Amino acid sequence: MHVPDVSVVVIVYNDAERLSTAVQSVLDQTLHGVEVVIVDDCSKDRSFAVAQELEAAHPGKVRAFRLPENSGGCGAPRNHGIAQATGTYVMFLDSDDVLERNACRNMLDAAERTGSDLVSGMCVRVHLENRWGKTTEWYPWIYSRTRTLESITEFPDLLVYDTLSTNKCYRRSFLLEQGLQFPVGIHYEDLLFSAQAYVAARRITLIPNHVYFWNVIEKAAAKSISNRRHEIANFVHRMEIHRRVDELLASKGHTDIKSAKDAKFLKHDLVLHLRDLPLLGDAYRQEFARLANGYLAGIDPAAYDNVTHLQAICAYLLGKEDWDNLLPAADAMTNKGRLSSPLAERDGRIYWCAQHIDDPDDTEARRILDVTGDGFHTTPLSSLQLGNRLTSYEDDGRGTVTLSGAVVNPLGRIRPDTELTASLEFRARRQIGVRSFSFPVATVRHAGDTIEWSGSADIGGTVRPLGIIDAVWDVRLRLNAGRDRVTTRVSVGGVDLESASRLRVRPRLTRLVSDRFEPEVTKKGNLSYVLTAEGAAAVRTQTLINNAIHGKAAGLVKRGLRKALRTRRNMGSGEQKVKLYHEVFSKLPVKKGTVVFESHMGKQYSDSPKAIYEEMVRQGVPFEAIWSYAGKPTGFPKEATLVRRWSWPYLRALAQAEFWVDNQGFPLALAKRPGTTYIQTWHGSALKRMGFHEPRTKAQGRAGQDRFQAAVDRFDHFLIRSEHDTRTLAKAFRLRDEVLLRTGYPRNDALVEAHRSEAQSGERVRGPLAAELGIDPEKKVLLYAPTFRANADGTVEGFEFPFDVEEFADRLGDRFTLLVRTHYLNSVSLPPSVAGRVLDVSRHHDITPLLALADGLITDYSSVMFDYAVLDRPMVFFAYDYEKYATDIRGTYFDLKEKAPGPVVATADELLQVLSAFEEADAKYAEARQRFLTEFGEYDRGDAARQIVEKFFTRSGK
């Protein structure tokens, strides 16, 4: 008898409708040696009958089994499937999901090639309700490349983050030898089974392929087990599974994995339940605290250093059962960026709350509750998302509501003598035109830590929804505090809306479908209203509509309506814009003398595009300049035409431009016309591997690589500043030699001139920027410019200092002013105690004036090192995570430690010691700086912008 290569165990419970689709995804696999083992968990619907029909239709390929009684979870049916499987390998599939067509083949090939016990591929969450076809890759950074592990200790993040059992292929003999089975009678069985498999596997292979499509329905009538977080039993099961995993790791001595898992528990598992706390009662909260705190007592204290401020704060306050401060913190986690606490200040530091920080016996309070780095005390009030908690809700049973609430007043920043006014706004979530109605708030007053307000709104007589298409309306409070304008959402908190009336409304289209506004709590805990039906006529119409939409006659109408809505919606979609760009705008004539400039995808007016533009203005070149901007056009030249990136004017400008000039890349989907010349200035020489040298690009597959190749093939000219760029960037982008312009970077012309003037005169001229920043002329200026930093999963948060800026200010602040300039995708907040000695200059988009101002540069791996070398001034390399950086999957083109034109230090103490002996480092590394400049900046001669303008934009050049 032929042994199947892979047995796919498909489990089902009361899912007859979707079972066939799941099974068909296995039968359609490109690997033919696959069998399907269906295990029905004693369903009450036709699931087992469907399974039997599939077995009859595919003899030898499908086998169906049924458990004698329902097990209440996934463990028992999967265990039965393992026992019945005959394949060399085993995979698991839920009846509401599907396998990617090549999943079995790709996983089998990897297992056979490497001899691994376990192969894991990428899972993709498919959001079925999303009208745009949204999909989300499950921890894609884990699967950025193919890799084989001899032990889970080589890559602990795999066990910590990817706890699914369904995106994996297991050697069946491995499962049987190790006695691996899912726990029965307890939820979250995947966490324990996956941990056991990871720990036991003699070899594990990860592949960058999609293998499993996890279908997600957010608004399902019956919530899945893991989504019923309001049930305390759910949390009981989660805690028990975590304890068992911890016991497993302890028994194997995997303490490092345990610490990483603890951090994930704080930032994920605990957060899922904390978000629901503001909406749940006291009895639930008390039991939740008892269960959680028992587990938190065993958490590795180091785990708190690897989570966000709010996550650590919530865990700490939960341990104290301080509900008054915990619930606002949980609300702030649910509504990212919301400040829901009045804060407290001690000794120049800012804390989440005043409680606990003055307790001499609580040594952790100040460390965990410190939020100085979040910048709440310095951010303009109008830019803060202040918490606004509903304190009472009343209605008259007809159409008028009276709402009262309290807006957080952080650190008393809204002073008692500030004039206050406010209005309530009811705004349609789906905007068909501008659909909002405002009501003045009768009472607004100072109340210590909050601003209390109360007002009535005649919704029934004033708010006129269209009906049907604007069914959800959100509530906001607009607060005017002197010159500050603050807009807040209204969070429901503990106010009970169960007894609230449905308010009568008069939709403009028809009252035959909806005639009432019903208050509702959103997923994030905020107040909204939903159009519903209550009147007899409306209810009858709703019933008729519900019946009709499932009939045959409705098919044509629904298809026509969908097409009309899709056409209207797609007019503003990226896909439609790209289509019109190619089919309409690109047929228009090219406008001679038109140049579209862009820097860092429209985020800045800076860099070499700025230098070229200003040189053209300086030479009086006749041309039409069009600058692209993203966000707000602040700081862009008023003389130029400004177009928002991805707007219709932007697309038309690109289609008709004679020249494109940018430093990063115009949208990849837009083809360049033959009559357009693309000058790519780029934005820095490379230390990290780029383009086709980068493993992530190689892992994209042929289609992804072809798209990338088409994008870089648009470059007609590519600026380089050394032959290092030729060997690295040019080869990484597969550029022909005739495309390369050996001019240097226009942005560095100013630095070359600054160095030349200084060498000739012997004087340092700081210029107006020093005065603008208020820098003491007696102090030297150091610029700290680290490279871009992201989390392991690719997300971007505020920049965390790798050294203590307060210690720097205390030890060296009398000699130096430190300028901090993070990458434009990062942000930073400084403690108030360093004011005047450490300055955040990250909002200065153009870094060139900052480089010219600085007497010395502190960086890590940023390409700014290559530009600063032009000035021949001291550089210090604070490479505190060099081994991780140099050996990650991208790799580097050279060893920084060998070529660095300045000291490379690994600790904060070493950094401060080197800076203390600043002049010694200057003299010691003079020759190294010259070698560095010769190798990496040989074409930076100070005339790059002039060369470009004369070559392309003046009559003599053209």
mmCIF file of N, CA, C and O in Angstrom, residues 75-152:
data_model
loop_
_atom_site.group_PDB
_atom_site.id
_atom_site.type_symbol
_atom_site.label_atom_id
_atom_site.label_comp_id
_atom_site.label_asym_id
_atom_site.label_seq_id
_atom_site.Cartn_x
_atom_site.Cartn_y
_atom_site.Cartn_z
ATOM 1 N N GLY A 75 -8.191 20.059 20.741
ATOM 2 C CA GLY A 75 -7.177 19.069 21.084
ATOM 3 C C GLY A 75 -7.559 17.648 20.762
ATOM 4 O O GLY A 75 -6.811 16.919 20.082
ATOM 5 N N ALA A 76 -8.730 17.186 21.242
ATOM 6 C CA ALA A 76 -9.138 15.789 21.050
ATOM 7 C C ALA A 76 -9.257 15.412 19.574
ATOM 8 O O ALA A 76 -8.739 14.362 19.161
ATOM 9 N N PRO A 77 -9.946 16.199 18.711
ATOM 10 C CA PRO A 77 -10.022 15.797 17.301
ATOM 11 C C PRO A 77 -8.667 15.782 16.610
ATOM 12 O O PRO A 77 -8.410 14.932 15.754
ATOM 13 N N ARG A 78 -7.779 16.700 16.975
ATOM 14 C CA ARG A 78 -6.450 16.677 16.344
ATOM 15 C C ARG A 78 -5.667 15.447 16.794
ATOM 16 O O ARG A 78 -4.963 14.821 15.984
ATOM 17 N N ASN A 79 -5.761 15.107 18.062
ATOM 18 C CA ASN A 79 -5.075 13.904 18.543
ATOM 19 C C ASN A 79 -5.594 12.662 17.819
ATOM 20 O O ASN A 79 -4.816 11.765 17.461
ATOM 21 N N HIS A 80 -6.906 12.604 17.606
ATOM 22 C CA HIS A 80 -7.486 11.455 16.885
ATOM 23 C C HIS A 80 -6.955 11.430 15.459
ATOM 24 O O HIS A 80 -6.672 10.353 14.906
ATOM 25 N N GLY A 81 -6.803 12.632 14.870
ATOM 26 C CA GLY A 81 -6.266 12.706 13.515
ATOM 27 C C GLY A 81 -4.841 12.202 13.429
ATOM 28 O O GLY A 81 -4.474 11.507 12.465
ATOM 29 N N ILE A 82 -4.030 12.522 14.424
ATOM 30 C CA ILE A 82 -2.645 12.011 14.436
ATOM 31 C C ILE A 82 -2.650 10.495 14.478
ATOM 32 O O ILE A 82 -1.881 9.829 13.767
ATOM 33 N N ALA A 83 -3.537 9.930 15.309
ATOM 34 C CA ALA A 83 -3.603 8.461 15.447
ATOM 35 C C ALA A 83 -4.038 7.793 14.153
ATOM 36 O O ALA A 83 -3.594 6.678 13.846
ATOM 37 N N GLN A 84 -4.905 8.444 13.374
ATOM 38 C CA GLN A 84 -5.429 7.846 12.146
ATOM 39 C C GLN A 84 -4.568 8.142 10.922
ATOM 40 O O GLN A 84 -4.713 7.474 9.896
ATOM 41 N N ALA A 85 -3.684 9.120 11.019
ATOM 42 C CA ALA A 85 -2.867 9.512 9.872
ATOM 43 C C ALA A 85 -1.906 8.402 9.479
ATOM 44 O O ALA A 85 -1.379 7.684 10.334
ATOM 45 N N THR A 86 -1.668 8.275 8.179
ATOM 46 C CA THR A 86 -0.727 7.260 7.682
ATOM 47 C C THR A 86 0.438 7.889 6.934
ATOM 48 O O THR A 86 1.346 7.183 6.497
ATOM 49 N N GLY A 87 0.425 9.205 6.719
ATOM 50 C CA GLY A 87 1.468 9.874 5.950
ATOM 51 C C GLY A 87 2.787 9.956 6.690
ATOM 52 O O GLY A 87 2.854 9.785 7.908
ATOM 53 N N THR A 88 3.825 10.216 5.937
ATOM 54 C CA THR A 88 5.144 10.414 6.532
ATOM 55 C C THR A 88 5.166 11.685 7.371
ATOM 56 O O THR A 88 5.854 11.760 8.391
ATOM 57 N N TYR A 89 4.382 12.660 6.936
ATOM 58 C CA TYR A 89 4.292 13.937 7.649
ATOM 59 C C TYR A 89 2.830 14.243 7.951
ATOM 60 O O TYR A 89 1.924 13.730 7.286
ATOM 61 N N VAL A 90 2.623 15.110 8.961
ATOM 62 C CA VAL A 90 1.268 15.477 9.384
ATOM 63 C C VAL A 90 1.147 16.997 9.425
ATOM 64 O O VAL A 90 2.060 17.692 9.891
ATOM 65 N N MET A 91 0.011 17.493 8.915
ATOM 66 C CA MET A 91 -0.325 18.915 9.019
ATOM 67 C C MET A 91 -1.743 19.032 9.574
ATOM 68 O O MET A 91 -2.518 18.077 9.524
ATOM 69 N N PHE A 92 -2.077 20.222 10.081
ATOM 70 C CA PHE A 92 -3.404 20.464 10.649
ATOM 71 C C PHE A 92 -4.094 21.613 9.919
ATOM 72 O O PHE A 92 -3.456 22.618 9.572
ATOM 73 N N LEU A 93 -5.406 21.444 9.706
ATOM 74 C CA LEU A 93 -6.205 22.461 9.023
ATOM 75 C C LEU A 93 -7.563 22.562 9.702
ATOM 76 O O LEU A 93 -8.209 21.547 9.966
ATOM 77 N N ASP A 94 -7.998 23.782 10.003
ATOM 78 C CA ASP A 94 -9.330 23.991 10.553
ATOM 79 C C ASP A 94 -10.336 24.117 9.409
ATOM 80 O O ASP A 94 -9.994 24.618 8.327
ATOM 81 N N SER A 95 -11.573 23.739 9.672
ATOM 82 C CA SER A 95 -12.570 23.660 8.598
ATOM 83 C C SER A 95 -12.936 25.011 8.010
ATOM 84 O O SER A 95 -13.503 25.072 6.917
ATOM 85 N N ASP A 96 -12.631 26.103 8.711
ATOM 86 C CA ASP A 96 -12.969 27.419 8.176
ATOM 87 C C ASP A 96 -11.776 28.111 7.522
ATOM 88 O O ASP A 96 -11.865 29.288 7.160
ATOM 89 N N ASP A 97 -10.658 27.397 7.363
ATOM 90 C CA ASP A 97 -9.467 27.952 6.728
ATOM 91 C C ASP A 97 -9.110 27.140 5.484
ATOM 92 O O ASP A 97 -9.756 26.142 5.175
ATOM 93 N N VAL A 98 -8.050 27.559 4.787
ATOM 94 C CA VAL A 98 -7.587 26.824 3.603
ATOM 95 C C VAL A 98 -6.066 26.823 3.560
ATOM 96 O O VAL A 98 -5.409 27.696 4.145
ATOM 97 N N LEU A 99 -5.522 25.831 2.839
ATOM 98 C CA LEU A 99 -4.081 25.773 2.607
ATOM 99 C C LEU A 99 -3.722 26.493 1.309
ATOM 100 O O LEU A 99 -4.503 26.487 0.347
ATOM 101 N N GLU A 100 -2.543 27.105 1.281
ATOM 102 C CA GLU A 100 -2.019 27.644 0.043
ATOM 103 C C GLU A 100 -1.709 26.476 -0.888
ATOM 104 O O GLU A 100 -1.337 25.398 -0.442
ATOM 105 N N ARG A 101 -1.871 26.650 -2.174
ATOM 106 C CA ARG A 101 -1.856 25.538 -3.130
ATOM 107 C C ARG A 101 -0.549 24.750 -3.124
ATOM 108 O O ARG A 101 -0.533 23.538 -3.352
ATOM 109 N N ASN A 102 0.566 25.415 -2.849
ATOM 110 C CA ASN A 102 1.872 24.737 -2.865
ATOM 111 C C ASN A 102 2.381 24.427 -1.464
ATOM 112 O O ASN A 102 3.545 24.068 -1.297
ATOM 113 N N ALA A 103 1.519 24.564 -0.454
ATOM 114 C CA ALA A 103 1.965 24.423 0.930
ATOM 115 C C ALA A 103 2.610 23.072 1.196
ATOM 116 O O ALA A 103 3.716 22.981 1.745
ATOM 117 N N CYS A 104 1.927 21.999 0.848
ATOM 118 C CA CYS A 104 2.449 20.663 1.149
ATOM 119 C C CYS A 104 3.747 20.390 0.414
ATOM 120 O O CYS A 104 4.692 19.831 0.986
ATOM 121 N N ARG A 105 3.812 20.781 -0.848
ATOM 122 C CA ARG A 105 5.035 20.551 -1.628
ATOM 123 C C ARG A 105 6.208 21.313 -1.028
ATOM 124 O O ARG A 105 7.302 20.757 -0.838
ATOM 125 N N ASN A 106 6.011 22.600 -0.728
ATOM 126 C CA ASN A 106 7.116 23.412 -0.205
ATOM 127 C C ASN A 106 7.605 22.902 1.147
ATOM 128 O O ASN A 106 8.813 22.878 1.427
ATOM 129 N N MET A 107 6.674 22.487 2.001
ATOM 130 C CA MET A 107 7.075 22.022 3.328
ATOM 131 C C MET A 107 7.731 20.644 3.253
ATOM 132 O O MET A 107 8.701 20.371 3.965
ATOM 133 N N LEU A 108 7.203 19.770 2.403
ATOM 134 C CA LEU A 108 7.822 18.454 2.228
ATOM 135 C C LEU A 108 9.236 18.591 1.685
ATOM 136 O O LEU A 108 10.164 17.935 2.179
ATOM 137 N N ASP A 109 9.416 19.437 0.661
ATOM 138 C CA ASP A 109 10.745 19.623 0.079
ATOM 139 C C ASP A 109 11.738 20.096 1.140
ATOM 140 O O ASP A 109 12.877 19.602 1.209
ATOM 141 N N ALA A 110 11.311 21.042 1.980
ATOM 142 C CA ALA A 110 12.200 21.562 3.018
ATOM 143 C C ALA A 110 12.541 20.482 4.036
ATOM 144 O O ALA A 110 13.700 20.357 4.472
ATOM 145 N N ALA A 111 11.549 19.695 4.426
ATOM 146 C CA ALA A 111 11.781 18.640 5.417
ATOM 147 C C ALA A 111 12.726 17.575 4.886
ATOM 148 O O ALA A 111 13.644 17.123 5.591
ATOM 149 N N GLU A 112 12.511 17.164 3.643
ATOM 150 C CA GLU A 112 13.353 16.117 3.060
ATOM 151 C C GLU A 112 14.771 16.617 2.810
ATOM 152 O O GLU A 112 15.737 15.875 2.944
ATOM 153 N N ARG A 113 14.902 17.876 2.430
ATOM 154 C CA ARG A 113 16.216 18.437 2.133
ATOM 155 C C ARG A 113 17.066 18.596 3.380
ATOM 156 O O ARG A 113 18.276 18.418 3.364
ATOM 157 N N THR A 114 16.419 18.935 4.504
ATOM 158 C CA THR A 114 17.167 19.254 5.733
ATOM 159 C C THR A 114 17.096 18.158 6.793
ATOM 160 O O THR A 114 17.854 18.192 7.755
ATOM 161 N N GLY A 115 16.166 17.225 6.627
ATOM 162 C CA GLY A 115 15.986 16.202 7.649
ATOM 163 C C GLY A 115 15.329 16.733 8.908
ATOM 164 O O GLY A 115 15.489 16.159 9.992
ATOM 165 N N SER A 116 14.573 17.827 8.796
ATOM 166 C CA SER A 116 13.958 18.453 9.971
ATOM 167 C C SER A 116 12.750 17.674 10.462
ATOM 168 O O SER A 116 12.015 17.059 9.686
ATOM 169 N N ASP A 117 12.549 17.715 11.775
ATOM 170 C CA ASP A 117 11.343 17.130 12.368
ATOM 171 C C ASP A 117 10.140 18.038 12.183
ATOM 172 O O ASP A 117 8.993 17.590 12.201
ATOM 173 N N LEU A 118 10.400 19.311 12.014
ATOM 174 C CA LEU A 118 9.317 20.295 11.965
ATOM 175 C C LEU A 118 9.677 21.373 10.946
ATOM 176 O O LEU A 118 10.790 21.906 10.961
ATOM 177 N N VAL A 119 8.740 21.667 10.054
ATOM 178 C CA VAL A 119 8.911 22.754 9.088
ATOM 179 C C VAL A 119 7.769 23.736 9.302
ATOM 180 O O VAL A 119 6.613 23.330 9.429
ATOM 181 N N SER A 120 8.100 25.025 9.336
ATOM 182 C CA SER A 120 7.085 26.045 9.566
ATOM 183 C C SER A 120 7.144 27.096 8.472
ATOM 184 O O SER A 120 8.231 27.516 8.061
ATOM 185 N N GLY A 121 5.967 27.492 7.965
ATOM 186 C CA GLY A 121 5.873 28.520 6.934
ATOM 187 C C GLY A 121 4.977 29.654 7.391
ATOM 188 O O GLY A 121 4.448 29.656 8.505
ATOM 189 N N MET A 122 4.774 30.621 6.527
ATOM 190 C CA MET A 122 4.059 31.827 6.920
ATOM 191 C C MET A 122 2.547 31.651 6.830
ATOM 192 O O MET A 122 2.022 31.148 5.840
ATOM 193 N N CYS A 123 1.890 32.075 7.901
ATOM 194 C CA CYS A 123 0.429 32.107 7.948
ATOM 195 C C CYS A 123 -0.039 33.500 7.535
ATOM 196 O O CYS A 123 0.593 34.499 7.864
ATOM 197 N N VAL A 124 -1.143 33.564 6.805
ATOM 198 C CA VAL A 124 -1.710 34.834 6.364
ATOM 199 C C VAL A 124 -3.142 34.940 6.879
ATOM 200 O O VAL A 124 -3.968 34.064 6.614
ATOM 201 N N ARG A 125 -3.420 35.995 7.630
ATOM 202 C CA ARG A 125 -4.788 36.248 8.107
ATOM 203 C C ARG A 125 -5.562 36.948 6.988
ATOM 204 O O ARG A 125 -5.144 37.992 6.490
ATOM 205 N N VAL A 126 -6.691 36.372 6.607
ATOM 206 C CA VAL A 126 -7.532 36.922 5.541
ATOM 207 C C VAL A 126 -8.785 37.512 6.195
ATOM 208 O O VAL A 126 -9.591 36.786 6.772
ATOM 209 N N HIS A 127 -8.942 38.824 6.110
ATOM 210 C CA HIS A 127 -10.067 39.503 6.761
ATOM 211 C C HIS A 127 -11.262 39.488 5.810
ATOM 212 O O HIS A 127 -11.391 40.353 4.931
ATOM 213 N N LEU A 128 -12.123 38.505 5.980
ATOM 214 C CA LEU A 128 -13.193 38.255 5.020
ATOM 215 C C LEU A 128 -14.186 39.407 4.935
ATOM 216 O O LEU A 128 -14.800 39.609 3.880
ATOM 217 N N GLU A 129 -14.383 40.134 6.013
ATOM 218 C CA GLU A 129 -15.359 41.225 6.006
ATOM 219 C C GLU A 129 -14.805 42.505 5.401
ATOM 220 O O GLU A 129 -15.555 43.435 5.126
ATOM 221 N N ASN A 130 -13.509 42.567 5.191
ATOM 222 C CA ASN A 130 -12.904 43.795 4.708
ATOM 223 C C ASN A 130 -13.166 43.976 3.213
ATOM 224 O O ASN A 130 -12.854 43.097 2.407
ATOM 225 N N ARG A 131 -13.716 45.102 2.874
ATOM 226 C CA ARG A 131 -14.116 45.337 1.486
ATOM 227 C C ARG A 131 -12.921 45.481 0.548
ATOM 228 O O ARG A 131 -13.059 45.360 -0.671
ATOM 229 N N TRP A 132 -11.743 45.756 1.111
ATOM 230 C CA TRP A 132 -10.555 45.939 0.274
ATOM 231 C C TRP A 132 -9.744 44.643 0.127
ATOM 232 O O TRP A 132 -8.659 44.660 -0.450
ATOM 233 N N GLY A 133 -10.257 43.547 0.685
ATOM 234 C CA GLY A 133 -9.524 42.287 0.602
ATOM 235 C C GLY A 133 -8.273 42.288 1.456
ATOM 236 O O GLY A 133 -7.233 41.739 1.071
ATOM 237 N N LYS A 134 -8.354 42.869 2.639
ATOM 238 C CA LYS A 134 -7.188 43.012 3.511
ATOM 239 C C LYS A 134 -6.647 41.657 3.959
ATOM 240 O O LYS A 134 -7.395 40.762 4.325
ATOM 241 N N THR A 135 -5.336 41.518 3.926
ATOM 242 C CA THR A 135 -4.649 40.342 4.458
ATOM 243 C C THR A 135 -3.499 40.815 5.336
ATOM 244 O O THR A 135 -2.941 41.897 5.130
ATOM 245 N N THR A 136 -3.146 39.996 6.322
ATOM 246 C CA THR A 136 -2.060 40.330 7.240
ATOM 247 C C THR A 136 -1.164 39.123 7.418
ATOM 248 O O THR A 136 -1.635 38.057 7.819
ATOM 249 N N GLU A 137 0.110 39.284 7.121
ATOM 250 C CA GLU A 137 1.052 38.195 7.328
ATOM 251 C C GLU A 137 1.349 38.063 8.814
ATOM 252 O O GLU A 137 1.515 39.051 9.516
ATOM 253 N N TRP A 138 1.392 36.821 9.309
ATOM 254 C CA TRP A 138 1.579 36.530 10.733
ATOM 255 C C TRP A 138 3.072 36.504 11.041
ATOM 256 O O TRP A 138 3.783 35.600 10.642
ATOM 257 N N TYR A 139 3.540 37.540 11.744
ATOM 258 C CA TYR A 139 4.955 37.689 12.104
ATOM 259 C C TYR A 139 5.882 37.422 10.910
ATOM 260 O O TYR A 139 6.706 36.497 10.933
ATOM 261 N N PRO A 140 5.783 38.243 9.859
ATOM 262 C CA PRO A 140 6.578 37.985 8.644
ATOM 263 C C PRO A 140 8.078 38.068 8.859
ATOM 264 O O PRO A 140 8.846 37.432 8.134
ATOM 265 N N TRP A 141 8.525 38.849 9.872
ATOM 266 C CA TRP A 141 9.961 38.974 10.106
ATOM 267 C C TRP A 141 10.579 37.646 10.535
ATOM 268 O O TRP A 141 11.785 37.431 10.368
ATOM 269 N N ILE A 142 9.768 36.744 11.067
ATOM 270 C CA ILE A 142 10.288 35.413 11.411
ATOM 271 C C ILE A 142 10.615 34.628 10.152
ATOM 272 O O ILE A 142 11.545 33.812 10.126
ATOM 273 N N TYR A 143 9.855 34.902 9.086
ATOM 274 C CA TYR A 143 9.968 34.110 7.854
ATOM 275 C C TYR A 143 10.568 34.921 6.708
ATOM 276 O O TYR A 143 10.189 34.764 5.554
ATOM 277 N N SER A 144 11.524 35.804 7.033
ATOM 278 C CA SER A 144 12.125 36.646 6.004
ATOM 279 C C SER A 144 13.055 35.857 5.088
ATOM 280 O O SER A 144 13.362 36.299 3.990
ATOM 281 N N ARG A 145 13.495 34.699 5.534
ATOM 282 C CA ARG A 145 14.391 33.878 4.705
ATOM 283 C C ARG A 145 14.299 32.431 5.156
ATOM 284 O O ARG A 145 13.775 32.117 6.231
ATOM 285 N N THR A 146 14.814 31.536 4.339
ATOM 286 C CA THR A 146 14.896 30.124 4.719
ATOM 287 C C THR A 146 16.029 29.952 5.723
ATOM 288 O O THR A 146 17.128 30.471 5.527
ATOM 289 N N ARG A 147 15.735 29.271 6.799
ATOM 290 C CA ARG A 147 16.781 29.009 7.780
ATOM 291 C C ARG A 147 16.478 27.706 8.499
ATOM 292 O O ARG A 147 15.314 27.340 8.685
ATOM 293 N N THR A 148 17.520 26.999 8.885
ATOM 294 C CA THR A 148 17.380 25.733 9.603
ATOM 295 C C THR A 148 18.045 25.861 10.966
ATOM 296 O O THR A 148 19.184 26.316 11.068
ATOM 297 N N LEU A 149 17.312 25.477 11.998
ATOM 298 C CA LEU A 149 17.773 25.579 13.372
ATOM 299 C C LEU A 149 18.098 24.190 13.908
ATOM 300 O O LEU A 149 17.317 23.257 13.731
ATOM 301 N N GLU A 150 19.210 24.077 14.566
ATOM 302 C CA GLU A 150 19.557 22.825 15.222
ATOM 303 C C GLU A 150 18.891 22.733 16.593
ATOM 304 O O GLU A 150 18.783 21.660 17.171
ATOM 305 N N SER A 151 18.441 23.881 17.103
ATOM 306 C CA SER A 151 17.756 23.930 18.398
ATOM 307 C C SER A 151 16.935 25.199 18.457
ATOM 308 O O SER A 151 17.304 26.217 17.854
ATOM 309 N N ILE A 152 15.843 25.173 19.186
ATOM 310 C CA ILE A 152 15.004 26.354 19.332
ATOM 311 C C ILE A 152 15.764 27.464 20.040
ATOM 312 O O ILE A 152 15.422 28.658 19.897
#
